[in-house]
Amino acid sequence: MKLFKSFVIISALILAVSGCKVEKPADTDGHDLWFHNLEKVSDATPAAYTTEAIARNEIDCYWKGSAAVEIKVLDKQDEALGRDGYRLVFSGKKVSVEANTAIGTLYGVYGLLRLQQTDALPKGSKTITEVPAYEYRAFNHWDNLNRSVERGYAGKSLWNWDELPDKVSPVYQEYARANASVGINATAINNVNANAQILTPEYLQKVKVLADIFRPYGLKVFLSLNFAAPKHIGGLDTSDPLDPKVVQFWKDKTAEIYALIPDFGGYLVKANSEGQSGPQDYGRTHADGANMLADALAPYGGVVFWRAFVYDAQAEDRAMQASDEFVPLDGQFRDNVLVQVKNGPIDFQPREPISPLFGQAPKTNLMLEVQITQEYLGHSKHMVYLHPLWKECLDTDTYEFGKGSTVAAVTEGKFRDNKLSAISGVTNIGDDANWCGHQMAQINWYAYGRMAWNPDLSSDEIADEWLRQTFSSDPKFLKPVKDMLNRSREVNVSYEMPLGLHHIMASNAHFGPGPWETSYRKDWSPQFYHKAGPDGVGFDRTVATGSGATAQYNEPLASTYENIDTCPENLLLWFHHVPWDYRMKDGKTLWDELCYTYQSGIEDAEEYIKIWEKAEPYVDNQRYQEVRTKLIRQAKDAMWWRDAVILYFQTFSNMPIPDDCYPAQHTLEELQQVGVFRRPQMPQGGARPQGAPQMPRQPRPEIYDMLPDYTLPGMPEL
Ligand code: GCV
């Protein structure tokens, strides 16, 4: 008996130890996104292509609980739930999904399945109420009609315009379902650098097919419009928003769209920005342009997302321009216009302060635009979880209406009578099998949706949800991989643009370092932003000696940024021009701090590889290998960034790289060659020379062939 007991104990111990050995999951290309771990319990198909039938079918196919699930559109409207909110009532052997609308119940069904998949179902009776913070939770596709995607790194556009309207890809429905599952309810399907062709009858028929597919999933179509469409496709000789013919053109066009798509969302507009036409071409204001479109949409309940991303080459400080142009227009926009503001005042850099406009236009419906595609954060080559970046912006206090006027509160409309509210994200989706180019970039799609629904969710909570649904809930996988994701934005800042440096990437492709580059437009030139010289580095935006941008913030932010001693060090070089030997709070010189920050970024990127290798047993081979290959590349790119930026700055600082940092592997001259092949150097501020080549928008595939190879000092075995 004793012997038997010992045998049992030893066997249990062996089992416990070999418990580390998990069964290797089957390979996947990642196309099933965060539905990956949903197990089918039935092969039922929806009874009809309606929201109600889809909601029922999702439960029939995937609900594993023993409790019966009732899905109920409330007879008596519950104001607290609004249009999209839902309630999950758990009681005994029943779960009730309740909402005011069918789409509310569908969100509730996805909410319930998420609780199931993340081991978060309540044990006893409980009621969970969920109401989205924003009315419009929008996607912006920068997809062109030829299926290229501006700043897209995941293949071609999903929309196959040549095949539409006759041939319909199953991907369109998969896309709508994925969006509904995280609450995204609006999608502007074409590039803001818009081709007016999208508004022709031929294209509108194609758009209608997409809208019909998206409708049961609660996804409204928006169109980006070209402000010059009256001239381009309307046969008019002007696009002046105050010209009656132009007003009529937009009224007719809008009526034509609503006849095809009764729940059409509205227009997204980039006007008088980066060469796009706009009301200013006719001496009119942004408000004139936006209001004219808003009036055309108003009878149908449509809205205008009017972008505040404006700047021109002559300004002393690009960071000030959106405020300079839009603050004087505060109070002039119609109720159904939302002014769409990028999170920072320049352009989706790895770190920016908030756009000051969030705190300066109390009478305007302001909405936040974030970028999900990683234009400046390593494209789909680098693993960067972006929620911490977005959350930093949402949580920043503008102080506009006193303490607590965070960007989230302002954009949610907490201080306005008009409760119209919206948020936009520039997608990272293409026709790649895994949708996003990088398996780990799917988290940014997921996180965007969850954030748009609930801006209070933490990065950690969202990463936890996503990893459990997409990979594994095993703590040995979950904890280290989640930690790695949570740190990844800060790591990216460390190896690309630390301490407030910005816009020092190689031009055009916006990939890799290019601090030495000049451009025929000074505001596209990295040197314009870092201003490195023998006296130091950084953009002086103080009122005392610089551009005065700090004054665009409300107190106490303005003085905090103005004063070098109180300015957060992670934005130091954004607001100040700082001597190389300036003493940082930890006693190091600015130069050493820069070197050590880059060094930490490289070491962290190297550590990702080790963490991922330990996660190997929990991940199918296909996704494991794909991610590992990209992580190796990312760590090498971190070295590349460091070498390029530090060696270039060293020509001004004349200070050594500290001995305990990795030595440079390549010379500045070698690295500058990479740049030379990518972009001809042009005199700063000069005009584009006649016949100068128009450089490609995307990185050339051979970029790594031009780049000398890197070894990773912290990873000798690679
Ligand atoms: C769609 C940046 C990007 C452009 C983009 C623009 C915008 O400048 O590089 O590709 O154009 O932002 O947001 O309109």
PDB file of C-alpha atoms in Angstrom, residues 145 147 156-165 167 169 172 206 210 431:
ATOM      1  CA  LEU A 145      -9.260  52.530 -55.908  1.00  0.00           C
ATOM      2  CA  ARG A 147      -6.107  48.616 -54.350  1.00  0.00           C
ATOM      3  CA  LYS A 156      -3.524  45.133 -51.027  1.00  0.00           C
ATOM      4  CA  SER A 157      -6.830  46.774 -50.149  1.00  0.00           C
ATOM      5  CA  LEU A 158      -9.573  44.394 -49.071  1.00  0.00           C
ATOM      6  CA  TRP A 159     -11.966  45.996 -51.542  1.00  0.00           C
ATOM      7  CA  ASN A 160     -11.710  44.366 -54.907  1.00  0.00           C
ATOM      8  CA  TRP A 161     -13.246  47.144 -56.982  1.00  0.00           C
ATOM      9  CA  ASP A 162     -12.747  45.319 -60.274  1.00  0.00           C
ATOM     10  CA  GLU A 163     -14.817  42.370 -59.078  1.00  0.00           C
ATOM     11  CA  LEU A 164     -17.504  44.381 -57.301  1.00  0.00           C
ATOM     12  CA  PRO A 165     -20.479  44.630 -57.479  1.00  0.00           C
ATOM     13  CA  LYS A 167     -18.357  39.131 -57.199  1.00  0.00           C
ATOM     14  CA  SER A 169     -15.438  38.102 -51.396  1.00  0.00           C
ATOM     15  CA  TYR A 172     -16.146  41.383 -46.506  1.00  0.00           C
ATOM     16  CA  LYS A 206     -20.057  48.748 -55.652  1.00  0.00           C
ATOM     17  CA  LEU A 210     -20.349  46.478 -49.273  1.00  0.00           C
ATOM     18  CA  ASP A 431      -5.548  41.324 -47.912  1.00  0.00           C
TER      19      ASP A 431
END
